[in-house]
Coordinates of C-alpha atoms in Angstrom, one line a residue:
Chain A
X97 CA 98.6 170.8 5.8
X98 CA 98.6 167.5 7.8
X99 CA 97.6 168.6 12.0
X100 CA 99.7 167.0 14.1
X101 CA 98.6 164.1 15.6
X102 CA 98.3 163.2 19.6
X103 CA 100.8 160.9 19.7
X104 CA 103.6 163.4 18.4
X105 CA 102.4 166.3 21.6
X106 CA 104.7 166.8 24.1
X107 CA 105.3 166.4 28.0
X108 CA 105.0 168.8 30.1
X109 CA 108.2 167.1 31.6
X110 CA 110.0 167.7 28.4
X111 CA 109.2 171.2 28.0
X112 CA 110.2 172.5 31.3
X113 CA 113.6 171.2 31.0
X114 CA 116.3 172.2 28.3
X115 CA 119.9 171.1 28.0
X116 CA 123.1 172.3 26.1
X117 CA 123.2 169.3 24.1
X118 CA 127.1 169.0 24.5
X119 CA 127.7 170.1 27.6
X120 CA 124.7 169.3 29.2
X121 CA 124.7 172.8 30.9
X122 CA 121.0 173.8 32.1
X123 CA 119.1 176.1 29.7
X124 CA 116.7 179.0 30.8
X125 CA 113.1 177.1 29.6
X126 CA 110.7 180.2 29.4
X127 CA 106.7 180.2 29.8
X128 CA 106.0 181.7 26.3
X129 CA 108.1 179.0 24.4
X130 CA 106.2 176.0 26.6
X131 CA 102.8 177.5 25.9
X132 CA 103.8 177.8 22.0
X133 CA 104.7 174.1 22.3
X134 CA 101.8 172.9 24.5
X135 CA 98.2 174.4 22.8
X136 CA 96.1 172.1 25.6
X137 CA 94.4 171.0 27.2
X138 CA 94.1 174.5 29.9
X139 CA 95.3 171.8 32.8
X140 CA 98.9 171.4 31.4
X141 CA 98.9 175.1 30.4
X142 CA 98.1 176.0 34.4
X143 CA 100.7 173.4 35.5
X144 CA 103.7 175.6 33.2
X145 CA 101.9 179.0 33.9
X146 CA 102.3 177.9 38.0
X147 CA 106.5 177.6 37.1
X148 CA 107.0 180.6 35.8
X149 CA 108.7 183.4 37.5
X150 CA 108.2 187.4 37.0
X151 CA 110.2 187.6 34.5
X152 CA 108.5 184.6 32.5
X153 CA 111.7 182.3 32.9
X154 CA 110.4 178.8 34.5
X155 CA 111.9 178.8 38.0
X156 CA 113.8 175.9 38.4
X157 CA 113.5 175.2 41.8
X158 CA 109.9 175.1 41.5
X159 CA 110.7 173.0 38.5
X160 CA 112.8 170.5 40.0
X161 CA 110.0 169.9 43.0
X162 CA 107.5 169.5 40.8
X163 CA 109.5 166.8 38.7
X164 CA 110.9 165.1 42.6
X165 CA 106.8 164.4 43.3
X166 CA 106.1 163.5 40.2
X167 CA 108.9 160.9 39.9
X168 CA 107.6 159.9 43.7
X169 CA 104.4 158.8 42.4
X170 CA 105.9 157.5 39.0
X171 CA 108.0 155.5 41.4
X172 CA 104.2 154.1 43.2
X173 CA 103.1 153.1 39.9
X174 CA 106.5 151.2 38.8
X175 CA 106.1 149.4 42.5
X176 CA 102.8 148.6 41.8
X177 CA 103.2 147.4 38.3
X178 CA 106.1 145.0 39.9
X179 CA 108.3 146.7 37.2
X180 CA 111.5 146.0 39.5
X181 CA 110.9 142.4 38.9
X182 CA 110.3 142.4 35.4
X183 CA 113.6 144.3 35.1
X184 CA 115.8 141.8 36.8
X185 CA 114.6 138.7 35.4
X186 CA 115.3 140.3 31.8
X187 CA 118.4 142.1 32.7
X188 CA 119.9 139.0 34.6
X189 CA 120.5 136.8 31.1
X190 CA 122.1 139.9 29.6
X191 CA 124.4 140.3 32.4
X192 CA 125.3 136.6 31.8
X193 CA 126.5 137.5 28.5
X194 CA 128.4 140.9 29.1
X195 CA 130.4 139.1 32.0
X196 CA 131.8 136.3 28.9
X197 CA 133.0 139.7 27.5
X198 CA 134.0 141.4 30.6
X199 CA 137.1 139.3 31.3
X200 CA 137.2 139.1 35.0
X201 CA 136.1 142.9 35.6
X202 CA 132.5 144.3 37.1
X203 CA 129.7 144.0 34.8
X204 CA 128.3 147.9 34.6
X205 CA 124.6 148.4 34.2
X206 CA 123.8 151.6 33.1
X207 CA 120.4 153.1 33.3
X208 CA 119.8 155.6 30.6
X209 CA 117.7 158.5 32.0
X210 CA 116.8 157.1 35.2
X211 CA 115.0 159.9 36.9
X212 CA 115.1 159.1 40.7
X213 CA 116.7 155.6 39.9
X214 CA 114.1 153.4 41.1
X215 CA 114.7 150.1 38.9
X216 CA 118.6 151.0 39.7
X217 CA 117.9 151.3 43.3
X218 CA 115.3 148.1 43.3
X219 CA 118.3 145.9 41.2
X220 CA 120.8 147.1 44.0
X221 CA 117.7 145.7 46.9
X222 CA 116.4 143.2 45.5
X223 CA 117.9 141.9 42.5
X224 CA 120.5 139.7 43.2
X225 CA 122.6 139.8 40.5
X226 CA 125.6 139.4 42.0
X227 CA 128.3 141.1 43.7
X228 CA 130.7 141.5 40.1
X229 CA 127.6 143.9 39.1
X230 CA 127.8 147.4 39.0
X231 CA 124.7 149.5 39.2
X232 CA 124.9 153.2 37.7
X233 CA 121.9 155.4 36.7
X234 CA 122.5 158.2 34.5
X235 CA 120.1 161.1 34.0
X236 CA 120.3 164.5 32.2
X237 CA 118.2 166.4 35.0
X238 CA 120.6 166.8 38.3
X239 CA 117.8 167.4 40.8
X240 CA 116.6 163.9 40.3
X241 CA 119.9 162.5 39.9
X242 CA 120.9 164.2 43.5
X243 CA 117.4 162.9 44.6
X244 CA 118.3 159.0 43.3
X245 CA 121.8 159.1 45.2
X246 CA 120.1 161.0 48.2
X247 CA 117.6 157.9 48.5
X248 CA 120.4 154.8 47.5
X249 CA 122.4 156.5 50.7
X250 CA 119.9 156.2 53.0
X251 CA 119.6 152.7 52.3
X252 CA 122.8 152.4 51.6
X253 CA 122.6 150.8 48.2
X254 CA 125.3 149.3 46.0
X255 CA 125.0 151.8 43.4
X256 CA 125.7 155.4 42.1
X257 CA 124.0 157.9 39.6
X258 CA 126.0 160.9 37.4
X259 CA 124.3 163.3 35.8
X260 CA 124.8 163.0 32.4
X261 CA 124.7 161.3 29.1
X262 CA 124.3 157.6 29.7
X263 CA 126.8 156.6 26.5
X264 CA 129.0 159.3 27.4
X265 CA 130.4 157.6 30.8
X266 CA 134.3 157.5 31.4
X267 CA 133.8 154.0 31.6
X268 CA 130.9 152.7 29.4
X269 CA 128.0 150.5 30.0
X270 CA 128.3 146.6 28.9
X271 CA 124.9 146.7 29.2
X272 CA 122.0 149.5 29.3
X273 CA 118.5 149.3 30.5
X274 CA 116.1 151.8 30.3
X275 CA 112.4 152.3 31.8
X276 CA 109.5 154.4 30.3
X277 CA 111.9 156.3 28.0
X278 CA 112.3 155.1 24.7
X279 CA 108.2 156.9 23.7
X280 CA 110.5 160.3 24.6
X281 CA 112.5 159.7 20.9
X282 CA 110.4 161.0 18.5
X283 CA 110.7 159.1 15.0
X284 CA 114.6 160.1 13.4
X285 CA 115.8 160.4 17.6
X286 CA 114.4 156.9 18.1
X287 CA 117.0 155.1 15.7
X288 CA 119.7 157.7 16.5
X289 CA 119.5 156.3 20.3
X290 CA 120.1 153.0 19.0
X291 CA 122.8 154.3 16.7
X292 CA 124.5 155.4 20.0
X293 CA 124.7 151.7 21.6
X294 CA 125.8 150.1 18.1
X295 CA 128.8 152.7 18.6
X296 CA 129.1 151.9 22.6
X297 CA 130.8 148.7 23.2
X298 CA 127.6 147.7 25.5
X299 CA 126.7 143.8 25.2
X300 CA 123.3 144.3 25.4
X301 CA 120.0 146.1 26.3
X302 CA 117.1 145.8 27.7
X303 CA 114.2 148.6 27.3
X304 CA 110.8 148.4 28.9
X305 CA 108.1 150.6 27.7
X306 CA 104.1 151.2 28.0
X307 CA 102.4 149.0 25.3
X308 CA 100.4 151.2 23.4
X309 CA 97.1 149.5 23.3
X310 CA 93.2 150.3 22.1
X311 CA 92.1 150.8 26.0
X312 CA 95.7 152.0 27.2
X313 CA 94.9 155.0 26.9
X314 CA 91.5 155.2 28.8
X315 CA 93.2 153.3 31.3
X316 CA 95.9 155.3 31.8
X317 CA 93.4 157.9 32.3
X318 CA 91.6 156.2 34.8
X319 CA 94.5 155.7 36.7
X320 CA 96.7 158.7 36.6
X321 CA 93.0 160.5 37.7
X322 CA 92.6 158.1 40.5
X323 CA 96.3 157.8 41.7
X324 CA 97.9 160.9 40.9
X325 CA 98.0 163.7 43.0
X326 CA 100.3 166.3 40.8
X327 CA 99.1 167.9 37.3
X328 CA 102.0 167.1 35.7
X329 CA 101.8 163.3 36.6
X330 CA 98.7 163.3 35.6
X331 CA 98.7 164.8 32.2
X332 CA 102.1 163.0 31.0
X333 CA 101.4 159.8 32.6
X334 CA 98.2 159.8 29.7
X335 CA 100.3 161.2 27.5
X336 CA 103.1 158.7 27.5
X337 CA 100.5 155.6 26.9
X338 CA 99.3 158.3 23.9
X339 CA 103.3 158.3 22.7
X340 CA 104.0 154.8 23.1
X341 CA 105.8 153.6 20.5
X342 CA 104.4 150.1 18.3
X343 CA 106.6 146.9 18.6
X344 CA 107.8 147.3 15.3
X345 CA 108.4 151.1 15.2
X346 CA 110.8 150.5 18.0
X347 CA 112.0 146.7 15.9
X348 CA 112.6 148.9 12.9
X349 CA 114.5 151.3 14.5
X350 CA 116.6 149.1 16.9
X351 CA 117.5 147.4 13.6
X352 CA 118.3 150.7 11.6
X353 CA 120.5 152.0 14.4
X354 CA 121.9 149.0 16.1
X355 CA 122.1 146.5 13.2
X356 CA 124.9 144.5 15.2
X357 CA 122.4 143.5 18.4
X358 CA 120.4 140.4 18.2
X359 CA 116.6 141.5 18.3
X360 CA 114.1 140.2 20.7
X361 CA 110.5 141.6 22.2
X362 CA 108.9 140.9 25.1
X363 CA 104.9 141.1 25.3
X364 CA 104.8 142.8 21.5
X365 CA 101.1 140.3 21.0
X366 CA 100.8 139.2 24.6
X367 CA 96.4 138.7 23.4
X368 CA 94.3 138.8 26.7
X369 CA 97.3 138.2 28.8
X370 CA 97.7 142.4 27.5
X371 CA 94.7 143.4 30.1
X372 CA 97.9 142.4 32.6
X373 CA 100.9 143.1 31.1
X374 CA 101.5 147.1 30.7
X375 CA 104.5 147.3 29.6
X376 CA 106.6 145.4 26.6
X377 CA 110.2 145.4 26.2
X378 CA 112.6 145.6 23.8
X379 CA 116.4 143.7 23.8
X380 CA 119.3 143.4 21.7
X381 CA 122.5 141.3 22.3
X382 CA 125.7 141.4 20.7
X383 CA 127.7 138.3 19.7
X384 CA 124.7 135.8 20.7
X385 CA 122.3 134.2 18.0
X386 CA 118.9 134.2 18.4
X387 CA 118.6 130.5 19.0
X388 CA 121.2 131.2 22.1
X389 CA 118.7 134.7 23.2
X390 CA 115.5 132.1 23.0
X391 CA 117.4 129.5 25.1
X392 CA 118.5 132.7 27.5
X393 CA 115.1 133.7 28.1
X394 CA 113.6 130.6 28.1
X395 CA 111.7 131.3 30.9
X396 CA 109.3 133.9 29.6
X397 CA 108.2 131.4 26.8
X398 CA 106.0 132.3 23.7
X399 CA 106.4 135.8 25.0
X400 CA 110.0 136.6 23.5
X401 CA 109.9 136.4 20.1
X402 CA 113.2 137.2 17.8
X403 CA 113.0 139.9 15.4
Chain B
X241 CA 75.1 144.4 64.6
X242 CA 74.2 147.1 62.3
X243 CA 76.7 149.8 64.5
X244 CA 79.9 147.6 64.2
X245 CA 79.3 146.6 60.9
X246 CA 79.5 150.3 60.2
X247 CA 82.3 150.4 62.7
X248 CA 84.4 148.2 60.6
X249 CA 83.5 149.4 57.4
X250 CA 84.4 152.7 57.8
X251 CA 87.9 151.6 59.5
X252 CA 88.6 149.5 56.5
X253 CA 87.6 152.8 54.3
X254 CA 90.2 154.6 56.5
X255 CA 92.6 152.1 56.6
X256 CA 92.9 152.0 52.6
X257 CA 92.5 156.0 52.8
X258 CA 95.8 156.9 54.7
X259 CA 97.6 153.7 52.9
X260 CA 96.8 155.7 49.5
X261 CA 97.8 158.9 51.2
X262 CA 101.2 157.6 51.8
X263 CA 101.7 155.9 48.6
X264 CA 103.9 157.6 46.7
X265 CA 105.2 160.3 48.7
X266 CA 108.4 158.3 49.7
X267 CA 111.1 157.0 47.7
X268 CA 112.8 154.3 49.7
X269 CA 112.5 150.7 48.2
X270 CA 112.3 149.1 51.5
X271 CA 108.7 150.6 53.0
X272 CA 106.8 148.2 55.2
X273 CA 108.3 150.4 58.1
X274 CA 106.6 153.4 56.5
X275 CA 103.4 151.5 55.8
X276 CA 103.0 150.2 58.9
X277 CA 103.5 153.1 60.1
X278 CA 100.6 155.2 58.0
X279 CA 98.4 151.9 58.6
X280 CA 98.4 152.7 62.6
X281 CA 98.1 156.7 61.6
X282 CA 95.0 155.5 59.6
X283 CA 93.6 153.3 62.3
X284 CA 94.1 156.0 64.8
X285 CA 92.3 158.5 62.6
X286 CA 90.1 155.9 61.7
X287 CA 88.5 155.3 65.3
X288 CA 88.5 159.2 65.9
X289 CA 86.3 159.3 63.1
X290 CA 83.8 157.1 64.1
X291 CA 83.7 157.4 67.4
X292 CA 82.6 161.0 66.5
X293 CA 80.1 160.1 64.1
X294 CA 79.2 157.7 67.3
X295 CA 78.9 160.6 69.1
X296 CA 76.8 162.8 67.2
X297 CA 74.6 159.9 66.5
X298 CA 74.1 159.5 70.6
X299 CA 73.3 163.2 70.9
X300 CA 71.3 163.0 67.9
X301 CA 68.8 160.2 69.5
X302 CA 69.0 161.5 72.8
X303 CA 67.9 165.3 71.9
X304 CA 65.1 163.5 69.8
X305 CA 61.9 164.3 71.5
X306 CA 61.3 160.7 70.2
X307 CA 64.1 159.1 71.0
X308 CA 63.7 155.8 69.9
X309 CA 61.6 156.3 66.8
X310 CA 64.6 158.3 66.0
X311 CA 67.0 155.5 66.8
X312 CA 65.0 153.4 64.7
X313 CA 65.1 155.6 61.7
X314 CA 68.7 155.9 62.1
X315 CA 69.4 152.3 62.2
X316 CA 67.1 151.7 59.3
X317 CA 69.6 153.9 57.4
X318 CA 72.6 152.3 58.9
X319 CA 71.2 149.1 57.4
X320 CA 70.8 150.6 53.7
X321 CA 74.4 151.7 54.1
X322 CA 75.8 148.3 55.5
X323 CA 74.0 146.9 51.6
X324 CA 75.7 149.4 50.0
X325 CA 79.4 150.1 51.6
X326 CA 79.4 146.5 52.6
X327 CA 79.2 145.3 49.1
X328 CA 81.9 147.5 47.8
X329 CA 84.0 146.4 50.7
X330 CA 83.5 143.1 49.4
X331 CA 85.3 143.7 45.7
X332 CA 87.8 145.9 47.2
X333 CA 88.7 143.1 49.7
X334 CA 88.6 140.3 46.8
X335 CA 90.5 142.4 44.6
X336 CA 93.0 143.0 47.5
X337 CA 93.3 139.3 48.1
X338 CA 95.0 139.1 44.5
X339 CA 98.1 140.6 46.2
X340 CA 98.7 137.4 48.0
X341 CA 98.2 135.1 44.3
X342 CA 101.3 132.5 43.6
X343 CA 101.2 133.8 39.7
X344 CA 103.3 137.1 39.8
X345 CA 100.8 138.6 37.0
X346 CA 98.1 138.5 39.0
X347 CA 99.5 140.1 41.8
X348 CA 98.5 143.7 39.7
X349 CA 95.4 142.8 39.3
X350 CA 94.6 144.9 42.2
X351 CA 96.4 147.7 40.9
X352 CA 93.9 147.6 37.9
X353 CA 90.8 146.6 39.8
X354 CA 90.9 148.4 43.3
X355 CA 93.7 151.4 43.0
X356 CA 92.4 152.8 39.9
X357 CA 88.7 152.3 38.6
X358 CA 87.4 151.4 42.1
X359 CA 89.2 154.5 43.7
X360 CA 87.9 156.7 41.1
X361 CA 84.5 155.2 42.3
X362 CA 84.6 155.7 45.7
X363 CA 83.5 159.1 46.4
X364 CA 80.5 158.1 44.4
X365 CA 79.8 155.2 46.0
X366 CA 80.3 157.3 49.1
X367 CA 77.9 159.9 48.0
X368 CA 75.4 157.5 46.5
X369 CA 75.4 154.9 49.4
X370 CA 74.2 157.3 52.0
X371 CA 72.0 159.2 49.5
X372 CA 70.1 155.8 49.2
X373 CA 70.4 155.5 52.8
X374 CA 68.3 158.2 53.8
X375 CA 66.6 159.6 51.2
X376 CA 63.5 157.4 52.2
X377 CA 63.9 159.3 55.6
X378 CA 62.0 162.7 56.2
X379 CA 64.0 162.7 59.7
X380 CA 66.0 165.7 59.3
X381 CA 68.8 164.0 61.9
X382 CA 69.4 160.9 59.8
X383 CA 70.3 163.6 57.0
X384 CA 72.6 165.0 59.4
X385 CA 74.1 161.8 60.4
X386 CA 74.7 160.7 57.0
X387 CA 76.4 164.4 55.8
X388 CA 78.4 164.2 59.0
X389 CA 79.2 160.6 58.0
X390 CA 80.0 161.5 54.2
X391 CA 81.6 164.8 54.9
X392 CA 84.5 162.7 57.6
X393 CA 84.8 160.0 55.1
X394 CA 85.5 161.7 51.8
X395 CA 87.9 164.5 54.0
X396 CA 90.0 162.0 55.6
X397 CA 91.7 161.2 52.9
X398 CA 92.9 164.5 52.2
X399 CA 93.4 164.8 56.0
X400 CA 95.6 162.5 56.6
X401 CA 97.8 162.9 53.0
X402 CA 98.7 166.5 54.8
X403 CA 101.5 164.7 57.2
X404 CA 102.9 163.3 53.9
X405 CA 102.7 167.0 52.2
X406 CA 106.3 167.8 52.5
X407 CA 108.3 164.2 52.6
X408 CA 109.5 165.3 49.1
X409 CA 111.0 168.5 50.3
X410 CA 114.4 166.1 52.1
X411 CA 115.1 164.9 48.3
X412 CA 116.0 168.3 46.8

């Protein structure tokens, strides 16, 4: 019998939710079937035992706060790390492309589980990208989706979020970004997310995740201890650097499921440069040749290369 | 010399304190309004706290029946602490100056340098900087100064997060 290894344990953030995977209905999560999923450490077990009701349900307002201050200080980290920046200066080539394909109409950018929509919020600041650009977030979990359009209001934002499946919009994405999310597919789910943009008719995507790296994961520790004021931040910010996917297991199954994109990564063997950069990045285009993606991204040099 | 280099060092500590006790309790992009605003909380808070370690330093020399060899033992901690605190001031500040570099991947530097390890660090450096300071003393009141002086710098922190306890609360 092969044990598990760490980099296939859970979240706590993915245990405490559950969806109706067609309707996307809320499920009842209870205590028992988290603790079954989560053997330790005694920290995360606290955090789920702290959510559960009487009855032995998880009690979803206390749920939903708990995720709202986690994703506050998720959103600190993505601030800090400058991840805002890094998004627009990949996405802005790909929107050059999808608006070729979009004949005259709004390029959408969808976010694909964009918890409280910082990068969509940030894009709709600070990104320039140009008023025939529209910014959507889409996110399974309706408390930080209500959070997300709660915050783009107040600053009154040029963008929207839906709860909901991102490749299941009434109008679809041309092209669909996503941040800290891919290491959530677990190996068969990984390709079968990329299966669903080969079948959208997205133009591209961009999809920026930790790099997992020898120190990451001490690092990661050293931080989230530091930084991080709730549990569950702390236990699956470690756990994510733990879960981050390789360059090529997310190459190989970007080309499995989405055989008609271009491939391209960003910081796969960034070297020493890696003490800095934290995160790489993943990007297909459709209808582009990699000669035309190098030229796109010219800017970021030796640090794209095709796949 | 010794008092306001103290001064300012522990208004720097505070400074950083209530900035980290905002961060990430508010999820507007746009923020140097809140900043600023938890940078004068800080300062406020900041020269509360020393002018009460100030004070219980005064009544601490004057209630000495030696009031100036106690002074003196007092400012001979001071001085240990200035060595310690000011020299971890000194990174934090260098690290923080990385903020302002023209490369864009340097700007996270202090991310990596000062908001994780050193943070991590600084109750310990705290703890260890005013054990070294008066350890050599057998003064009972500069042990008193310095857990008064510990005890308000490692609370503030915590203190001054409590206005930020609830921020969250508006999103749901």
């Amino acid at each position: 019998m092969t044990r598990p290894s760490r980099a296939d344990g859970f979240e706590l953030s993915d245990l405490i939710v559950d969806y109706d995977p067609d309707t996307l209905e809320r499920r009842d999560v209870t205590l028992d079937t988290v603790l079954g999923r989560l053997p330790a450490p005694a920290a995360a077990r606290r955090v789920a035992r702290t959510l559960a009701s009487g009855t032995g349900v998880l009690d979803r307002a206390r749920v939903d706060a708990v995720l709202v201050r986690a994703h506050l200080e998720l959103q600190r980290l993505h601030e800090e790390f400058r991840v805002g920046a890094l998004m627009r200066d990949l996405v802005a080539p790909m929107i050059d492309v999808a608006r070729c394909r979009a004949g005259g109409r709004r390029v959408r950018v969808v976010d694909l589980g964009c918890g409280m929509g910082f990068v969509v919020r940030w894009l709709a600041a600070r990104g320039h990208l140009g008023p025939d650009v529209e910014l959507i977030g889409a996110d399974c979990n309706r408390a930080l989706v209500t959070a997300a359009q709660r915050l783009a209001e107040e600053e009154r934002l040029d963008c929207r979020f839906v709860a909901g499946n991102a490749f299941a919009l009434r109008e679809p994405a041309d092209v669909i970004i996503s941040i800290g999310v891919l290491h959530h597919f677990r190996g068969a789910e990984l390709a079968a997310v990329f299966a669903q943009h080969e079948r959208s008719p997205a133009a591209g995507f961009v999809h920026v995740d930790i790099r997992p790296s020898p120190i990451a994961p001490i690092g990661s520790w050293m931080f989230h201890r530091a930084r991080m004021r709730e549990p569950l931040a702390r236990f699956d910010g470690v756990r994510s650097v733990v879960r981050a996917h390789r360059a090529d297991t997310v190459c190989r199954a970007a080309a499995s499921g989405a055989p008609g994109f271009t491939l391209a990564l960003l910081d796969a063997r960034p070297g020493v440069a890696g003490l800095l950069r934290i995160f790489q990045a993943t990007l297909g285009v459709r209808g582009v040749g990699g000669d035309a993606m190098r030229q796109a991204y010219a800017g970021f040099g030796r640090r794209l290369e095709l796949a | 010399m010794t008092v306001l280099a103290l001064a300012s060092l522990a208004l720097f500590d505070v400074l950083l304190s209530g900035t980290r006790a905002a961060a990430g309790r508010d999820g507007r992009i746009a923020k140097p309004p809140y900043y600023r605003a938890a940078a004068w909380r800080s300062l406020a808070a900041g020269v509360l706290v020393v002018s009460a370690n100030a004070a219980l330093v005064a009544a601490l020399r004057a209630s000495a029946p030696d009031p100036d060899g106690a002074w003196s033992d007092l400012l001979s901690a001071g001085v240990r602490c200035v060595k310690v605190f000011g020299a971890f001031a000194t990174l934090t500040l260098i690290a923080i100056l990385f903020w302002f570099a023209p490369v864009r991947e340097l700007r996270i530097v202090p991310t990596l340098v000062v908001l994780g390890p050193l943070t991590l660090l600084r109750p310990l450096v705290i703890v260890g900087g005013l054990l070294f300071a008066v350890v050599g003393s057998s003064n009972w009141r500069v042990w008193l100064a310095g857990l008064a002086a510990g005890v308000s710098m490692i609370g503030i922190e915590h203190v001054l997060g409590r206005g930020y306890v609830d921020r969250w609360r508006r999103l749901v």
